[in-house]
């Protein structure tokens, strides 16, 4: 399927290794290693140029015994030939013979410890050949760390760290983006990602997942209203959110939907919640909660249920009825926060978008009796989201620094936010509003999963707008305002 969004293929380590195999068998190993190590050296050179001079810069490598170490040594060799002071620590006491010889011939030095003055450290102990556990050594604090293919100790297939892994500022990866660089702890440790094409081309299989391109402006994927539009044709979002205990959640969800851009927002909530929300956003149309009338969704193109709903039985009952009605009408329906507790009792379809964070996903898996999904949440979050999607029949958006969107029978989509300030109370309520607006207005050209990944991109972009230096000095209200271009 071709998507209207710019998506990058993501592979497991095993898939990339399998793609390399025929080339290695036909004797092209040295060329592959040359391509990979030159790509790594080029990335280091760029970094050194940005920081000052290349000549005399100090670059140290932590070198393993396999091909990952070979890549590291060849990269150090190329750098040495450009006047870099290159040192290598042989972490296993031995290394790729040919690469070591070239390194020594170029004037590189083997040392016992990474020099404390190193400007750049290349982590080339373990790549896709990692098995068992790894213990990461301490690296000089001031050095920029560049991982060769992936940080040592990270499982390339899942992102799981077994033992410990050094955090990289950059990872230069070969042949294709690997899932372990995006998911789980691997996603926190891999830094900025650079992919080097080593000519695997047609040998690469169907990707394991697709990543929304980090270089893409998500706002450019937004289809604006047309002159022929009227409010209903643009898209109406029906929101069931907020409670006397959490009225602010409704305000954030509704405000985010309005600032993302919709034809109309209707809010189903308790009177005092509606009163508060309408005081801030008089354009919202209020509907008494628990109204129970089926025509409240008649004009809706998307529904959002759950933010700030709390755990009162009457509110959950109204939420359940609204989700059922949305399912009956095949409307995209975002189910968030406490409404997620209703899922085991509901019959869902792929238009329903469940939006748990990890804690909620764990409770969801337990509520559904999906023990495997519960376990996978720690070791392989992508597989966990897929198991939840299969188990519920719904699309699942698992929140986190990397958001995973899994839909039964469809490709899994990923978004990686470089905005940890998003971890702030109410941020998820804002995301629900953005999701509602995108699903209501863009559904003619995007699937629910694609709309979801676009919404997650817009949410992260809003954080970058209000907090360009990543200081985290903003709350969810500012995030809501940041959605406006
Ligand atoms: N074969 C090639 O020519 C190519 C190799 N590539 C590089 O090679 C890497 C894969 O190379 P390898 O298959 O040699 O594997 P690695 O270099 O990732 O690691 C395997 C080596 O480390 C040891 N090892 C594994 N787990 C360990 C642990 N927990 N503690 C200590 N030692 C451990 C193994 O015994 C083996 O010697 C890729 O990540 C990539 O960097 C790429 O350059 C593409 C081409
Ligand atoms: N470390 C992080 N880096 C980037 N984004 C994050 C991080 N932690 C959380 N987020 C995002 O912030 C939002 C938090 O949502 P949620 O946990 O539901 O918050 P709340 O319930 O307080 O509104 C999600 O969109 C999630 O993907």
XYZ file of C-alpha atoms and ligand atoms in Angstrom:
557
model
C 0.000 0.000 0.000
C 1.381 3.442 -0.799
C 0.658 6.009 1.843
C -0.027 9.733 1.543
C 2.564 10.125 4.313
C 6.363 9.895 4.046
C 7.133 6.615 5.763
C 10.571 5.045 6.151
C 11.012 1.270 6.237
C 12.177 -0.220 9.531
C 13.729 -3.694 9.726
C 14.710 -6.108 12.435
C 18.412 -6.897 12.829
C 17.661 -10.411 11.591
C 16.071 -9.083 8.423
C 19.132 -6.961 7.636
C 21.473 -9.875 8.391
C 19.436 -12.116 6.076
C 19.652 -9.471 3.337
C 23.438 -9.319 3.763
C 23.863 -13.082 3.605
C 23.726 -13.625 -0.191
C 26.165 -10.741 -0.684
C 28.556 -12.178 1.894
C 28.281 -15.609 0.285
C 29.212 -14.145 -3.076
C 32.348 -12.613 -1.567
C 31.135 -9.038 -1.225
C 31.824 -8.813 2.535
C 34.773 -6.420 2.191
C 32.723 -4.029 0.014
C 29.865 -4.057 2.515
C 32.276 -3.289 5.325
C 33.935 -0.538 3.300
C 30.545 1.088 2.607
C 29.495 0.843 6.238
C 32.761 2.061 7.740
C 33.119 4.889 5.257
C 29.578 6.006 6.107
C 30.500 5.968 9.789
C 33.739 7.884 9.176
C 31.863 10.477 7.086
C 29.392 11.044 9.922
C 32.270 11.539 12.390
C 34.003 13.938 9.975
C 30.820 16.014 9.658
C 30.537 16.186 13.402
C 34.185 17.171 13.853
C 33.855 19.887 11.202
C 30.819 21.298 13.012
C 32.816 21.404 16.238
C 36.073 22.797 14.780
C 39.100 21.205 13.173
C 39.385 17.620 11.951
C 43.192 17.551 12.048
C 44.374 16.648 15.540
C 40.866 15.839 16.840
C 40.836 12.862 19.219
C 38.619 9.945 18.259
C 38.636 6.725 20.257
C 36.929 3.442 19.438
C 35.638 0.727 21.730
C 36.159 -2.232 19.452
C 34.555 -5.680 19.628
C 35.736 -8.945 18.116
C 33.261 -9.214 15.223
C 32.336 -7.265 12.115
C 30.906 -4.398 14.153
C 34.382 -3.891 15.602
C 35.764 -4.256 12.063
C 33.530 -1.392 10.914
C 34.763 0.699 13.842
C 38.428 0.027 13.087
C 38.066 0.807 9.390
C 36.269 4.057 10.256
C 39.133 4.969 12.625
C 41.588 4.118 9.840
C 39.878 6.526 7.406
C 39.820 9.208 10.100
C 43.499 8.630 10.939
C 44.349 9.154 7.267
C 42.744 12.614 7.574
C 44.941 13.572 10.494
C 42.714 12.489 13.354
C 44.438 11.171 16.479
C 42.870 7.698 16.512
C 42.998 5.216 19.386
C 41.262 1.876 19.879
C 40.448 -0.209 22.930
C 40.050 -3.877 21.996
C 37.183 -4.759 24.325
C 37.643 -8.521 23.783
C 41.423 -8.483 23.407
C 41.109 -9.413 19.707
C 39.638 -7.808 16.617
C 38.904 -8.156 12.893
C 42.403 -8.913 11.604
C 42.452 -7.030 8.325
C 40.850 -3.923 9.856
C 43.272 -3.963 12.799
C 46.249 -4.206 10.464
C 45.036 -1.274 8.372
C 44.394 0.770 11.521
C 47.909 0.153 12.860
C 49.474 0.828 9.468
C 47.687 4.166 9.283
C 49.256 5.136 12.623
C 46.345 4.298 14.936
C 47.232 3.231 18.460
C 45.785 0.406 20.529
C 45.373 1.531 24.147
C 44.010 -0.008 27.347
C 41.421 2.632 28.170
C 39.392 5.250 26.317
C 41.417 8.471 26.794
C 39.595 10.898 29.091
C 40.279 13.719 26.593
C 38.586 11.994 23.619
C 36.391 14.357 21.582
C 34.442 11.500 20.027
C 33.999 7.884 21.128
C 32.839 5.273 18.624
C 30.957 2.416 20.279
C 31.736 -0.571 18.036
C 31.687 -3.473 20.477
C 28.479 -5.211 19.398
C 26.048 -4.837 16.549
C 23.455 -7.220 15.177
C 25.538 -10.199 16.362
C 24.815 -9.394 20.030
C 23.632 -12.301 22.150
C 23.516 -12.825 25.901
C 24.261 -9.760 28.034
C 26.600 -6.786 27.848
C 28.064 -4.567 30.569
C 28.599 -1.020 29.287
C 31.821 0.681 30.387
C 31.916 4.265 31.652
C 32.687 6.710 28.817
C 34.236 10.201 29.185
C 31.379 12.589 29.941
C 32.445 15.341 27.562
C 32.870 13.064 24.542
C 30.270 12.764 21.794
C 29.320 9.089 21.556
C 28.611 7.604 18.147
C 27.234 4.076 17.995
C 28.332 1.901 15.099
C 25.153 0.297 13.720
C 23.499 0.248 17.150
C 24.488 0.855 20.775
C 26.229 -2.239 22.162
C 23.889 -4.197 24.433
C 20.711 -3.252 22.520
C 18.758 -6.030 20.816
C 18.432 -4.938 17.193
C 15.067 -6.694 16.800
C 13.221 -5.273 19.803
C 15.150 -2.444 21.482
C 15.546 -4.477 24.655
C 18.746 -3.768 26.592
C 20.223 -6.917 28.110
C 22.643 -5.879 30.830
C 23.519 -2.251 30.107
C 24.241 -0.205 26.988
C 26.088 3.092 26.484
C 23.872 6.031 25.480
C 24.791 7.375 22.045
C 24.397 10.945 20.813
C 24.260 9.583 17.271
C 23.869 6.152 15.741
C 25.106 5.458 12.239
C 23.253 2.375 11.087
C 23.902 0.266 8.005
C 21.621 -1.150 5.343
C 18.344 0.080 6.865
C 16.795 1.508 10.033
C 16.550 -1.156 12.712
C 13.592 -1.496 15.028
C 15.884 -1.740 18.061
C 16.986 1.868 17.453
C 13.417 3.112 17.833
C 11.573 0.835 20.228
C 11.913 0.291 23.968
C 15.128 1.333 25.702
C 17.013 1.211 22.387
C 14.917 4.205 21.332
C 16.121 6.167 24.369
C 19.787 5.266 23.817
C 20.307 5.645 20.068
C 20.362 9.461 19.770
C 20.146 10.989 16.279
C 19.860 8.354 13.598
C 21.797 8.274 10.310
C 21.272 5.475 7.811
C 24.035 4.430 5.431
C 22.983 2.684 2.232
C 25.349 -0.261 1.757
C 23.619 -1.552 -1.359
C 21.306 -4.190 0.118
C 18.587 -2.939 -2.247
C 16.321 -5.740 -3.446
C 17.676 -8.146 -0.850
C 15.737 -6.317 1.863
C 12.365 -7.930 2.662
C 8.991 -6.384 3.534
C 9.826 -4.104 6.448
C 8.860 -4.984 9.998
C 7.304 -1.505 10.476
C 7.239 2.011 9.003
C 8.491 5.193 10.666
C 7.008 8.636 9.995
C 9.993 10.460 8.541
C 11.604 12.681 11.196
C 12.591 15.193 8.478
C 9.001 15.745 7.388
C 6.881 18.715 8.423
C 3.644 17.020 9.581
C 1.722 20.257 9.026
C 2.419 19.844 5.293
C 0.428 16.573 5.358
C -2.620 18.375 6.676
C -5.326 18.977 4.063
C -6.789 22.432 4.738
C -10.495 23.257 4.284
C -11.714 23.993 0.743
C -13.901 26.900 -0.353
C -16.710 24.412 -1.021
C -16.656 23.193 2.581
C -19.270 23.841 5.215
C -18.833 23.044 8.895
C -20.240 19.534 8.629
C -18.311 18.621 5.496
C -15.077 19.751 7.182
C -15.736 17.294 9.993
C -17.380 17.322 13.395
C -15.815 15.744 16.462
C -17.957 14.505 19.288
C -16.051 14.520 22.587
C -17.159 12.727 25.726
C -14.646 13.895 28.292
C -14.149 15.574 31.644
C -15.836 15.082 34.980
C -16.381 17.278 38.033
C -13.082 15.819 39.298
C -11.130 16.445 36.050
C -12.868 19.239 34.107
C -9.542 20.461 32.658
C -9.118 17.313 30.571
C -12.241 18.197 28.577
C -10.932 21.718 28.054
C -7.603 20.428 26.764
C -9.167 17.837 24.449
C -11.699 20.263 23.024
C -9.153 23.092 22.717
C -6.694 20.804 20.949
C -9.351 19.670 18.469
C -10.308 23.296 17.735
C -6.692 24.406 17.349
C -5.890 21.466 15.080
C -8.833 22.545 12.918
C -12.346 21.057 12.667
C -15.778 22.120 11.444
C -17.382 21.732 14.854
C -16.834 20.211 18.292
C -19.672 18.831 20.376
C -18.987 18.111 24.026
C -20.933 15.572 26.041
C -20.197 16.164 29.716
C -21.676 17.069 33.103
C -23.212 20.546 33.282
C -20.422 22.108 35.340
C -17.814 20.723 32.942
C -19.671 22.096 29.926
C -20.029 25.415 31.671
C -16.292 25.666 32.226
C -15.343 24.527 28.733
C -17.867 26.824 27.025
C -16.590 29.786 29.042
C -13.170 29.247 27.417
C -14.434 28.063 24.004
C -17.918 29.416 23.305
C -17.944 27.795 19.851
C -18.338 24.346 21.438
C -21.811 22.829 21.297
C -22.691 21.217 24.634
C -24.692 17.993 24.983
C -25.958 16.789 28.360
C -24.062 13.700 29.442
C -25.737 10.334 29.511
C -28.275 11.780 27.088
C -28.499 8.311 25.621
C -30.070 9.576 22.419
C -28.639 7.848 19.386
C -28.717 10.936 17.187
C -25.982 12.709 19.156
C -23.458 11.106 16.753
C -25.496 11.810 13.653
C -23.296 14.702 12.524
C -20.050 13.327 13.957
C -17.203 12.220 11.670
C -15.056 11.144 14.634
C -15.549 10.535 18.344
C -13.244 10.922 21.340
C -14.157 9.173 24.570
C -12.380 9.117 27.887
C -10.021 11.988 28.798
C -10.645 12.994 32.424
C -13.750 10.864 32.674
C -12.868 9.411 36.055
C -14.329 6.159 37.323
C -17.937 7.053 38.168
C -20.285 4.312 36.992
C -22.744 6.666 35.249
C -19.991 8.325 33.213
C -18.474 5.011 32.217
C -21.897 3.769 31.190
C -22.386 6.800 28.956
C -18.902 6.230 27.534
C -19.695 2.599 26.800
C -22.922 3.552 25.010
C -21.110 6.181 22.938
C -18.354 3.757 21.880
C -20.974 1.152 20.948
C -22.810 3.710 18.871
C -19.590 4.830 17.167
C -18.781 1.190 16.367
C -22.279 0.680 14.961
C -21.778 3.720 12.721
C -18.194 2.648 11.809
C -16.928 6.051 12.979
C -13.301 6.519 13.985
C -13.435 6.544 17.783
C -10.543 7.407 20.099
C -10.786 5.564 23.415
C -8.492 7.011 26.080
C -7.794 7.027 29.817
C -10.422 5.425 32.070
C -12.607 4.502 29.066
C -9.904 1.921 28.281
C -11.162 -0.108 31.252
C -14.370 -0.718 29.256
C -12.580 -2.476 26.405
C -12.886 -6.078 27.666
C -16.700 -5.647 27.622
C -16.902 -4.130 24.129
C -16.891 -5.444 20.591
C -14.537 -3.238 18.616
C -13.332 -2.743 15.049
C -10.237 -1.247 13.450
C -11.803 2.250 13.325
C -11.602 2.296 17.120
C -8.283 3.720 18.301
C -7.196 2.690 21.778
C -4.577 5.102 23.163
C -2.924 3.593 26.256
C 0.388 4.596 27.798
C 2.428 1.630 29.023
C 0.680 1.438 32.412
C -2.745 1.479 30.788
C -1.603 -1.054 28.189
C -0.510 -3.366 30.989
C -3.907 -3.103 32.692
C -5.623 -3.595 29.330
C -3.602 -6.755 28.621
C -4.410 -8.079 32.091
C -8.115 -7.208 31.728
C -8.218 -9.085 28.432
C -6.286 -12.065 29.801
C -3.488 -11.461 27.256
C -0.556 -12.581 29.417
C 1.838 -12.624 26.461
C 1.095 -9.002 25.542
C 1.633 -8.029 29.181
C 5.094 -9.656 29.167
C 6.017 -8.209 25.787
C 5.417 -4.669 27.074
C 8.767 -4.903 28.875
C 10.795 -6.649 26.194
C 9.206 -5.858 22.815
C 6.663 -2.989 22.894
C 5.987 -3.193 19.151
C 4.967 -6.848 19.407
C 2.949 -5.973 22.551
C 0.953 -3.297 20.688
C 0.383 -5.752 17.832
C -0.831 -8.434 20.252
C -3.253 -5.935 21.832
C -4.541 -4.946 18.394
C -5.086 -8.585 17.429
C -6.679 -9.315 20.810
C -9.164 -6.423 20.652
C -9.765 -6.069 16.908
C -9.048 -2.339 17.356
C -6.162 -0.113 16.308
C -3.792 0.415 19.223
C -1.699 3.534 19.749
C 0.870 2.768 22.438
C 2.214 6.098 23.751
C 5.781 6.827 24.683
C 8.871 8.566 23.340
C 8.361 6.272 20.365
C 4.665 5.823 19.712
C 3.611 2.503 18.168
C 0.428 2.264 16.085
C -0.688 -1.297 15.397
C -3.788 -2.264 13.472
C -4.985 -5.833 12.844
C -3.704 -7.049 9.494
C -1.941 -3.773 8.635
C 1.602 -2.467 8.755
C 2.716 -1.136 12.120
C 3.529 2.581 12.113
C 5.989 4.361 14.388
C 6.648 7.929 15.399
C 9.659 8.982 17.394
C 9.252 12.267 19.275
C 12.398 14.164 20.183
C 10.429 16.095 22.792
C 10.551 14.569 26.281
C 8.752 17.688 27.577
C 5.622 15.960 26.227
C 5.721 13.874 29.393
C 3.537 16.364 31.266
C 0.069 15.993 32.758
C -2.659 16.651 30.235
C -0.431 16.013 27.230
C -2.397 12.853 26.464
C -5.675 14.828 26.616
C -4.262 17.217 24.032
C -3.259 14.262 21.845
C -6.823 12.899 22.037
C -8.153 16.198 20.709
C -5.631 16.255 17.865
C -6.513 12.657 17.015
C -10.212 13.518 16.953
C -9.640 16.463 14.633
C -7.357 14.560 12.244
C -9.637 11.532 12.080
C -12.674 13.773 11.457
C -11.135 15.934 8.743
C -8.569 13.753 6.951
C -10.369 10.421 6.806
C -11.015 10.527 3.049
C -7.295 10.219 2.376
C -5.785 8.545 5.440
C -6.534 5.287 7.216
C -7.162 5.473 10.962
C -3.580 4.321 11.631
C -2.151 6.902 9.208
C -4.344 9.635 10.696
C -3.104 8.565 14.124
C 0.553 8.824 13.143
C -0.049 12.245 11.573
C -1.765 13.409 14.779
C 1.137 12.166 16.883
C 3.468 14.102 14.570
C 1.410 17.306 14.969
C 1.382 16.850 18.760
C 5.188 16.530 18.863
C 5.548 19.476 16.482
C 3.471 21.609 18.853
C 5.940 20.731 21.650
C 8.873 21.712 19.442
C 7.173 25.026 18.610
C 6.570 26.041 22.204
C 9.875 24.617 23.445
C 12.395 24.661 20.575
C 15.381 24.006 22.843
C 13.801 21.050 24.600
C 13.922 22.602 28.079
C 10.539 21.121 29.015
C 9.313 24.443 30.382
C 5.689 24.253 29.298
C 2.412 22.668 30.356
C -0.370 21.039 28.360
C -2.252 24.365 27.907
C 0.753 25.813 26.082
C 0.955 22.630 24.017
C -2.680 23.082 23.025
C -1.924 26.659 21.932
C 1.217 25.458 20.104
C -0.908 23.431 17.711
C -1.793 26.652 15.904
C 0.791 27.360 13.223
N 29.582 -8.894 7.398
C 29.822 -7.699 6.965
O 30.719 -7.514 6.201
C 29.018 -6.602 7.430
C 28.885 -6.417 8.784
N 28.291 -5.335 9.286
C 28.533 -5.022 10.696
O 28.687 -6.207 11.403
C 27.832 -6.266 12.507
C 27.479 -7.683 12.722
O 28.709 -8.360 12.814
P 28.886 -9.748 13.519
O 27.916 -10.708 12.972
O 30.312 -10.108 13.415
O 28.457 -9.475 14.992
P 28.924 -8.345 16.051
O 30.166 -7.690 15.604
O 27.736 -7.533 16.328
O 29.209 -9.196 17.344
C 29.574 -10.506 17.292
C 30.832 -10.734 18.063
O 30.671 -10.389 19.399
C 30.647 -11.557 20.211
N 29.544 -11.391 21.148
C 28.234 -11.508 20.932
N 27.527 -11.223 22.055
C 28.437 -10.914 22.986
C 28.322 -10.529 24.345
N 27.143 -10.447 24.959
N 29.449 -10.249 25.018
C 30.634 -10.375 24.419
N 30.814 -10.730 23.121
C 29.716 -11.007 22.423
C 30.496 -12.718 19.282
O 31.106 -13.849 19.800
C 31.191 -12.191 18.034
O 32.575 -12.323 18.120
C 26.711 -5.336 12.171
O 26.114 -4.793 13.312
C 27.442 -4.269 11.365
O 28.044 -3.328 12.220
C 27.925 -4.278 8.401
O 29.048 -3.521 8.260
C 27.476 -4.751 7.061
C 28.430 -5.689 6.469
N 9.787 10.782 27.071
C 8.894 11.170 26.167
N 9.315 11.705 24.993
C 8.411 12.108 24.084
N 7.067 12.000 24.228
C 6.602 11.470 25.351
C 7.476 11.025 26.380
N 6.713 10.544 27.395
C 5.423 10.693 27.022
N 5.341 11.249 25.793
C 4.098 11.570 25.066
O 3.318 12.435 25.887
C 1.939 12.039 25.879
C 1.548 11.639 27.293
O 0.277 11.096 27.331
P -0.363 10.508 28.666
O 0.604 9.610 29.352
O -1.701 9.961 28.316
O -0.503 11.833 29.531
P -1.711 12.394 30.440
O -2.533 11.216 30.842
O -1.048 13.037 31.604
O -2.422 13.365 29.599
C 1.856 10.935 24.843
O 1.544 11.478 23.593
C 3.260 10.335 24.832
O 3.560 9.703 23.616
